Amino acid sequence: MRTLKDLTAFVEKEAAAEGPAAQAELQSQRDRFRIARELAMLRKAQGLTQAQLSVRAGVPQSEISKIESGKANATGLTLFRMAHAMGHVFRLEPVGSAVAPTRPRRSVAAKKGRTVRKGATRSRELEPA
């Protein structure tokens, strides 16, 4: 295997050969990594560091790092806390529905032409551009 595409094809073929349980597990892993990717993108889009999100969400920074890198299997409560701290909620989708990757919505500050300073305190978070 030389590329990620080759590896992906191999894993999918193996899961198909092993049957429905293996295919369900593969889909579960894909969903877990998708959620981690979306949370990381959202955090970065809001200009938050992992440490800042940690304070807002009440989740240890080390746990956020592990979740974003795919090294932790976070609980639903942890994921909820992280999303909620960034002004988002989770929505349940039927299994097998085509869930397209979404980009984080622009923050209210960005829509109003203001920037969010990294490291700014909550009271001074928004500044004119």
CSV table of N, CA and C in Angstrom, one decimal:
chain,number,residue,atom,x,y,z
A,1,MET,N,0.9,-1.2,0.0
A,1,MET,CA,0.0,0.0,0.0
A,1,MET,C,0.9,1.2,0.0
A,2,ARG,N,0.6,2.1,-0.9
A,2,ARG,CA,1.5,3.3,-1.1
A,2,ARG,C,0.8,4.6,-0.7
A,3,THR,N,-0.5,4.6,-0.8
A,3,THR,CA,-1.3,5.8,-0.5
A,3,THR,C,-2.4,5.5,0.5
A,4,LEU,N,-2.9,6.7,1.0
A,4,LEU,CA,-4.0,6.6,1.9
A,4,LEU,C,-5.2,6.0,1.2
A,5,LYS,N,-5.4,6.3,-0.1
A,5,LYS,CA,-6.5,5.7,-0.9
A,5,LYS,C,-6.4,4.2,-0.9
A,6,ASP,N,-5.1,3.7,-1.1
A,6,ASP,CA,-4.9,2.3,-1.1
A,6,ASP,C,-5.3,1.6,0.2
A,7,LEU,N,-4.9,2.3,1.3
A,7,LEU,CA,-5.2,1.7,2.6
A,7,LEU,C,-6.7,1.7,2.9
A,8,THR,N,-7.3,2.8,2.5
A,8,THR,CA,-8.8,2.9,2.7
A,8,THR,C,-9.5,1.8,1.9
A,9,ALA,N,-9.1,1.6,0.7
A,9,ALA,CA,-9.7,0.5,-0.1
A,9,ALA,C,-9.5,-0.8,0.5
A,10,PHE,N,-8.3,-1.1,1.0
A,10,PHE,CA,-8.0,-2.3,1.7
A,10,PHE,C,-8.9,-2.5,2.9
A,11,VAL,N,-9.0,-1.5,3.7
A,11,VAL,CA,-9.8,-1.6,5.0
A,11,VAL,C,-11.3,-1.9,4.6
A,12,GLU,N,-11.8,-1.2,3.6
A,12,GLU,CA,-13.1,-1.4,3.2
A,12,GLU,C,-13.4,-2.8,2.7
A,13,LYS,N,-12.4,-3.3,1.9
A,13,LYS,CA,-12.6,-4.6,1.4
A,13,LYS,C,-12.5,-5.7,2.5
A,14,GLU,N,-11.7,-5.5,3.5
A,14,GLU,CA,-11.6,-6.4,4.6
A,14,GLU,C,-12.9,-6.4,5.4
A,15,ALA,N,-13.4,-5.2,5.6
A,15,ALA,CA,-14.7,-5.1,6.4
A,15,ALA,C,-15.8,-5.7,5.6
A,16,ALA,N,-15.9,-5.6,4.3
A,16,ALA,CA,-16.9,-6.2,3.5
A,16,ALA,C,-16.8,-7.7,3.6
A,17,ALA,N,-15.6,-8.2,3.6
A,17,ALA,CA,-15.3,-9.7,3.7
A,17,ALA,C,-15.7,-10.2,5.0
A,18,GLU,N,-15.6,-9.4,6.1
A,18,GLU,CA,-15.9,-9.9,7.4
A,18,GLU,C,-17.3,-9.8,7.8
A,19,GLY,N,-18.1,-9.1,7.0
A,19,GLY,CA,-19.5,-9.0,7.2
A,19,GLY,C,-20.1,-7.8,7.8
A,20,PRO,N,-21.4,-7.8,8.1
A,20,PRO,CA,-22.1,-6.6,8.6
A,20,PRO,C,-21.5,-6.0,9.9
A,21,ALA,N,-21.1,-6.8,10.8
A,21,ALA,CA,-20.6,-6.3,12.1
A,21,ALA,C,-19.3,-5.5,11.9
A,22,ALA,N,-18.4,-6.0,11.0
A,22,ALA,CA,-17.2,-5.3,10.7
A,22,ALA,C,-17.5,-4.0,9.9
A,23,GLN,N,-18.5,-4.0,9.1
A,23,GLN,CA,-18.8,-2.8,8.3
A,23,GLN,C,-19.4,-1.8,9.3
A,24,ALA,N,-20.2,-2.2,10.2
A,24,ALA,CA,-20.8,-1.3,11.2
A,24,ALA,C,-19.7,-0.7,12.1
A,25,GLU,N,-18.7,-1.5,12.5
A,25,GLU,CA,-17.6,-1.0,13.2
A,25,GLU,C,-16.8,0.1,12.5
A,26,LEU,N,-16.6,-0.2,11.2
A,26,LEU,CA,-15.8,0.7,10.3
A,26,LEU,C,-16.6,2.1,10.2
A,27,GLN,N,-17.9,2.0,10.1
A,27,GLN,CA,-18.7,3.2,10.0
A,27,GLN,C,-18.7,4.0,11.3
A,28,SER,N,-18.7,3.2,12.4
A,28,SER,CA,-18.6,3.9,13.7
A,28,SER,C,-17.3,4.6,13.9
A,29,GLN,N,-16.2,4.0,13.4
A,29,GLN,CA,-14.9,4.7,13.5
A,29,GLN,C,-14.9,5.9,12.6
A,30,ARG,N,-15.5,5.8,11.4
A,30,ARG,CA,-15.6,7.0,10.5
A,30,ARG,C,-16.3,8.1,11.2
A,31,ASP,N,-17.4,7.8,11.8
A,31,ASP,CA,-18.2,8.8,12.5
A,31,ASP,C,-17.5,9.5,13.6
A,32,ARG,N,-16.7,8.7,14.4
A,32,ARG,CA,-16.0,9.2,15.5
A,32,ARG,C,-14.9,10.2,15.0
A,33,PHE,N,-14.2,9.8,13.9
A,33,PHE,CA,-13.2,10.7,13.4
A,33,PHE,C,-13.8,12.0,12.8
A,34,ARG,N,-14.9,11.8,12.2
A,34,ARG,CA,-15.6,13.0,11.6
A,34,ARG,C,-16.0,14.0,12.6
A,35,ILE,N,-16.5,13.5,13.7
A,35,ILE,CA,-16.9,14.4,14.8
A,35,ILE,C,-15.7,15.1,15.4
A,36,ALA,N,-14.6,14.3,15.6
A,36,ALA,CA,-13.4,14.9,16.1
A,36,ALA,C,-12.8,16.0,15.2
A,37,ARG,N,-12.9,15.7,13.9
A,37,ARG,CA,-12.4,16.7,12.9
A,37,ARG,C,-13.3,18.0,12.9
A,38,GLU,N,-14.6,17.8,13.0
A,38,GLU,CA,-15.5,18.9,13.0
A,38,GLU,C,-15.3,19.8,14.2
A,39,LEU,N,-15.1,19.1,15.4
A,39,LEU,CA,-14.9,19.9,16.6
A,39,LEU,C,-13.6,20.7,16.5
A,40,ALA,N,-12.5,20.1,16.0
A,40,ALA,CA,-11.3,20.8,15.8
A,40,ALA,C,-11.4,22.0,14.9
A,41,MET,N,-12.1,21.7,13.7
A,41,MET,CA,-12.3,22.8,12.8
A,41,MET,C,-13.1,24.0,13.4
A,42,LEU,N,-14.1,23.6,14.1
A,42,LEU,CA,-14.9,24.6,14.8
A,42,LEU,C,-14.1,25.4,15.8
A,43,ARG,N,-13.3,24.8,16.6
A,43,ARG,CA,-12.5,25.4,17.6
A,43,ARG,C,-11.5,26.4,16.9
A,44,LYS,N,-10.9,25.9,15.9
A,44,LYS,CA,-9.9,26.8,15.1
A,44,LYS,C,-10.6,28.0,14.4
A,45,ALA,N,-11.8,27.7,13.9
A,45,ALA,CA,-12.5,28.8,13.2
A,45,ALA,C,-12.9,29.9,14.2
A,46,GLN,N,-13.1,29.5,15.4
A,46,GLN,CA,-13.5,30.5,16.5
A,46,GLN,C,-12.2,31.1,17.1
A,47,GLY,N,-11.0,30.7,16.7
A,47,GLY,CA,-9.8,31.3,17.2
A,47,GLY,C,-9.5,30.9,18.6
A,48,LEU,N,-10.0,29.7,19.0
A,48,LEU,CA,-9.8,29.2,20.4
A,48,LEU,C,-8.6,28.2,20.4
A,49,THR,N,-7.8,28.3,21.5
A,49,THR,CA,-6.8,27.3,21.7
A,49,THR,C,-7.5,26.1,22.4
A,50,GLN,N,-6.8,25.0,22.5
A,50,GLN,CA,-7.4,23.9,23.3
A,50,GLN,C,-7.5,24.3,24.7
A,51,ALA,N,-6.6,25.1,25.2
A,51,ALA,CA,-6.6,25.5,26.6
A,51,ALA,C,-7.8,26.4,26.9
A,52,GLN,N,-8.2,27.3,26.0
A,52,GLN,CA,-9.3,28.1,26.1
A,52,GLN,C,-10.6,27.3,26.1
A,53,LEU,N,-10.7,26.4,25.2
A,53,LEU,CA,-11.9,25.5,25.1
A,53,LEU,C,-12.0,24.7,26.4
A,54,SER,N,-10.9,24.3,26.9
A,54,SER,CA,-10.8,23.5,28.1
A,54,SER,C,-11.5,24.2,29.3
A,55,VAL,N,-11.2,25.5,29.4
A,55,VAL,CA,-11.8,26.3,30.5
A,55,VAL,C,-13.3,26.5,30.2
A,56,ARG,N,-13.7,26.8,29.0
A,56,ARG,CA,-15.1,27.0,28.7
A,56,ARG,C,-15.9,25.8,28.9
A,57,ALA,N,-15.4,24.6,28.5
A,57,ALA,CA,-16.1,23.4,28.5
A,57,ALA,C,-16.0,22.6,29.7
A,58,GLY,N,-15.0,22.9,30.5
A,58,GLY,CA,-14.8,22.1,31.7
A,58,GLY,C,-14.2,20.7,31.4
A,59,VAL,N,-13.5,20.6,30.3
A,59,VAL,CA,-12.9,19.3,29.9
A,59,VAL,C,-11.4,19.5,29.9
A,60,PRO,N,-10.6,18.6,30.4
A,60,PRO,CA,-9.2,18.8,30.5
A,60,PRO,C,-8.6,19.0,29.0
A,61,GLN,N,-7.6,19.9,28.9
A,61,GLN,CA,-7.0,20.2,27.6
A,61,GLN,C,-6.4,18.9,27.0
A,62,SER,N,-5.8,18.1,27.9
A,62,SER,CA,-5.2,16.8,27.4
A,62,SER,C,-6.3,15.9,26.7
A,63,GLU,N,-7.5,15.9,27.3
A,63,GLU,CA,-8.6,15.1,26.7
A,63,GLU,C,-9.0,15.7,25.4
A,64,ILE,N,-9.1,17.0,25.3
A,64,ILE,CA,-9.4,17.7,24.0
A,64,ILE,C,-8.4,17.3,22.9
A,65,SER,N,-7.1,17.3,23.3
A,65,SER,CA,-6.0,17.0,22.4
A,65,SER,C,-6.2,15.5,21.9
A,66,LYS,N,-6.5,14.6,22.8
A,66,LYS,CA,-6.7,13.2,22.4
A,66,LYS,C,-7.9,13.0,21.5
A,67,ILE,N,-9.0,13.7,21.8
A,67,ILE,CA,-10.2,13.6,21.0
A,67,ILE,C,-9.9,14.1,19.6
A,68,GLU,N,-9.3,15.3,19.5
A,68,GLU,CA,-9.0,15.9,18.2
A,68,GLU,C,-8.1,15.1,17.3
A,69,SER,N,-7.2,14.3,18.0
A,69,SER,CA,-6.2,13.5,17.2
A,69,SER,C,-6.7,12.1,17.0
A,70,GLY,N,-7.9,11.8,17.5
A,70,GLY,CA,-8.5,10.5,17.3
A,70,GLY,C,-8.0,9.4,18.3
A,71,LYS,N,-7.3,9.8,19.3
A,71,LYS,CA,-6.7,8.9,20.3
A,71,LYS,C,-7.6,8.6,21.5
A,72,ALA,N,-8.7,9.3,21.6
A,72,ALA,CA,-9.6,9.0,22.7
A,72,ALA,C,-11.0,8.7,22.2
A,73,ASN,N,-11.7,7.9,22.9
A,73,ASN,CA,-13.1,7.6,22.6
A,73,ASN,C,-13.9,8.4,23.6
A,74,ALA,N,-14.2,9.6,23.2
A,74,ALA,CA,-14.9,10.5,24.1
A,74,ALA,C,-16.3,10.1,24.4
A,75,THR,N,-16.8,10.4,25.6
A,75,THR,CA,-18.2,10.2,26.0
A,75,THR,C,-19.1,11.2,25.3
A,76,GLY,N,-20.3,10.9,25.2
A,76,GLY,CA,-21.3,11.8,24.7
A,76,GLY,C,-21.3,13.1,25.5
A,77,LEU,N,-21.2,13.0,26.8
A,77,LEU,CA,-21.2,14.2,27.6
A,77,LEU,C,-20.0,15.1,27.3
A,78,THR,N,-18.9,14.6,27.1
A,78,THR,CA,-17.7,15.4,26.8
A,78,THR,C,-17.9,16.1,25.5
A,79,LEU,N,-18.3,15.3,24.5
A,79,LEU,CA,-18.6,16.0,23.2
A,79,LEU,C,-19.6,17.1,23.3
A,80,PHE,N,-20.7,16.8,24.0
A,80,PHE,CA,-21.7,17.8,24.2
A,80,PHE,C,-21.1,19.1,24.9
A,81,ARG,N,-20.3,18.9,25.9
A,81,ARG,CA,-19.7,20.0,26.6
A,81,ARG,C,-18.8,20.9,25.7
A,82,MET,N,-18.0,20.2,24.8
A,82,MET,CA,-17.2,20.9,23.9
A,82,MET,C,-18.0,21.7,22.9
A,83,ALA,N,-19.0,21.0,22.3
A,83,ALA,CA,-19.8,21.7,21.3
A,83,ALA,C,-20.6,22.8,21.9
A,84,HIS,N,-21.2,22.6,23.0
A,84,HIS,CA,-22.0,23.7,23.7
A,84,HIS,C,-21.1,24.9,24.1
A,85,ALA,N,-19.9,24.6,24.5
A,85,ALA,CA,-19.0,25.7,24.9
A,85,ALA,C,-18.6,26.6,23.6
A,86,MET,N,-18.8,26.1,22.4
A,86,MET,CA,-18.6,26.8,21.2
A,86,MET,C,-19.9,27.3,20.5
A,87,GLY,N,-21.0,27.2,21.3
A,87,GLY,CA,-22.2,27.6,20.8
A,87,GLY,C,-22.9,26.7,19.8
A,88,HIS,N,-22.7,25.4,19.9
A,88,HIS,CA,-23.3,24.4,19.0
A,88,HIS,C,-23.9,23.3,19.7
A,89,VAL,N,-24.8,22.5,19.0
A,89,VAL,CA,-25.4,21.4,19.6
A,89,VAL,C,-25.2,20.2,18.7
A,90,PHE,N,-25.4,19.0,19.2
A,90,PHE,CA,-25.4,17.8,18.3
A,90,PHE,C,-26.8,17.5,17.9
A,91,ARG,N,-26.9,17.0,16.7
A,91,ARG,CA,-28.2,16.6,16.1
A,91,ARG,C,-28.1,15.1,15.7
A,92,LEU,N,-29.1,14.3,16.1
A,92,LEU,CA,-29.1,12.9,15.7
A,92,LEU,C,-29.6,12.8,14.2
A,93,GLU,N,-28.9,11.9,13.5
A,93,GLU,CA,-29.3,11.7,12.1
A,93,GLU,C,-29.6,10.2,11.9
A,94,PRO,N,-30.5,9.8,11.1
A,94,PRO,CA,-30.7,8.4,10.8
A,94,PRO,C,-29.5,7.7,10.3
A,95,VAL,N,-29.3,6.5,10.7
A,95,VAL,CA,-28.1,5.7,10.2
A,95,VAL,C,-28.3,5.6,8.7
A,96,GLY,N,-27.2,5.8,8.0
A,96,GLY,CA,-27.2,5.6,6.5
A,96,GLY,C,-27.6,6.9,5.8
A,97,SER,N,-27.9,8.0,6.5
A,97,SER,CA,-28.3,9.2,5.9
A,97,SER,C,-27.0,9.8,5.4
A,98,ALA,N,-27.0,10.5,4.3
A,98,ALA,CA,-25.8,11.1,3.7
A,98,ALA,C,-25.6,12.4,4.5
A,99,VAL,N,-24.6,12.3,5.4
A,99,VAL,CA,-24.2,13.5,6.2
A,99,VAL,C,-23.0,14.1,5.5
A,100,ALA,N,-23.2,15.2,4.9
A,100,ALA,CA,-22.1,15.9,4.2
A,100,ALA,C,-21.3,16.6,5.2
A,101,PRO,N,-20.0,16.6,5.0
A,101,PRO,CA,-19.1,17.4,5.9
A,101,PRO,C,-19.5,18.8,5.9
A,102,THR,N,-19.6,19.5,7.0
A,102,THR,CA,-20.0,20.9,7.1
A,102,THR,C,-18.8,21.7,7.6
A,103,ARG,N,-18.9,22.9,7.1
A,103,ARG,CA,-17.9,23.9,7.6
A,103,ARG,C,-18.5,24.6,8.7
A,104,PRO,N,-17.7,25.0,9.7
A,104,PRO,CA,-18.3,25.8,10.8
A,104,PRO,C,-18.9,27.1,10.3
A,105,ARG,N,-20.0,27.4,10.9
A,105,ARG,CA,-20.6,28.7,10.5
A,105,ARG,C,-19.7,29.9,11.0
A,106,ARG,N,-19.7,30.9,10.3
A,106,ARG,CA,-18.9,32.1,10.7
A,106,ARG,C,-19.5,32.6,12.0
A,107,SER,N,-18.6,33.1,12.8
A,107,SER,CA,-19.1,33.6,14.1
A,107,SER,C,-19.8,34.9,13.9
A,108,VAL,N,-20.5,35.3,14.9
A,108,VAL,CA,-21.2,36.6,14.8
A,108,VAL,C,-20.2,37.7,14.7
A,109,ALA,N,-19.1,37.6,15.3
A,109,ALA,CA,-18.0,38.6,15.2
A,109,ALA,C,-17.5,38.7,13.8
A,110,ALA,N,-17.3,37.6,13.1
A,110,ALA,CA,-16.8,37.6,11.7
A,110,ALA,C,-17.9,38.2,10.8
A,111,LYS,N,-19.1,37.9,11.0
A,111,LYS,CA,-20.2,38.5,10.2
A,111,LYS,C,-20.3,40.0,10.3
A,112,LYS,N,-19.9,40.5,11.5
A,112,LYS,CA,-20.0,41.9,11.7
A,112,LYS,C,-18.7,42.6,11.4
A,113,GLY,N,-17.7,41.8,10.8
A,113,GLY,CA,-16.5,42.4,10.4
A,113,GLY,C,-15.5,42.6,11.5
A,114,ARG,N,-15.7,42.0,12.6
A,114,ARG,CA,-14.8,42.1,13.8
A,114,ARG,C,-14.0,40.8,13.9
A,115,THR,N,-12.8,41.0,14.5
A,115,THR,CA,-12.0,39.8,14.6
A,115,THR,C,-11.9,39.4,16.1
A,116,VAL,N,-11.6,38.1,16.3
A,116,VAL,CA,-11.5,37.6,17.7
A,116,VAL,C,-10.0,37.5,17.9
A,117,ARG,N,-9.5,38.2,18.9
A,117,ARG,CA,-8.1,38.1,19.3
A,117,ARG,C,-7.8,36.8,20.0
A,118,LYS,N,-6.7,36.1,19.6
A,118,LYS,CA,-6.3,35.0,20.3
A,118,LYS,C,-5.8,35.4,21.7
A,119,GLY,N,-6.2,34.7,22.7
A,119,GLY,CA,-5.8,34.9,24.1
A,119,GLY,C,-6.6,36.1,24.7
A,120,ALA,N,-7.6,36.6,24.0
A,120,ALA,CA,-8.3,37.7,24.6
A,120,ALA,C,-9.2,37.2,25.8
A,121,THR,N,-9.4,38.0,26.7
A,121,THR,CA,-10.4,37.6,27.8
A,121,THR,C,-11.8,37.7,27.3
A,122,ARG,N,-12.7,37.0,28.0
A,122,ARG,CA,-14.1,37.0,27.5
A,122,ARG,C,-14.7,38.4,27.4
A,123,SER,N,-14.3,39.3,28.3
A,123,SER,CA,-14.9,40.6,28.3
A,123,SER,C,-14.3,41.5,27.2
A,124,ARG,N,-13.1,41.1,26.7
A,124,ARG,CA,-12.5,41.9,25.6
A,124,ARG,C,-12.4,41.0,24.3
A,125,GLU,N,-13.2,40.1,24.2
A,125,GLU,CA,-13.1,39.1,23.1
A,125,GLU,C,-13.2,39.7,21.7
A,126,LEU,N,-14.2,40.6,21.5
A,126,LEU,CA,-14.4,41.1,20.2
A,126,LEU,C,-13.8,42.5,20.1
A,127,GLU,N,-13.1,42.7,19.0
A,127,GLU,CA,-12.4,44.0,18.7
A,127,GLU,C,-12.8,44.4,17.3
A,128,PRO,N,-12.9,45.7,17.0
A,128,PRO,CA,-13.1,46.1,15.6
A,128,PRO,C,-11.9,45.7,14.8
A,129,ALA,N,-12.1,45.4,13.5
A,129,ALA,CA,-11.1,44.9,12.6
A,129,ALA,C,-10.2,46.1,12.2
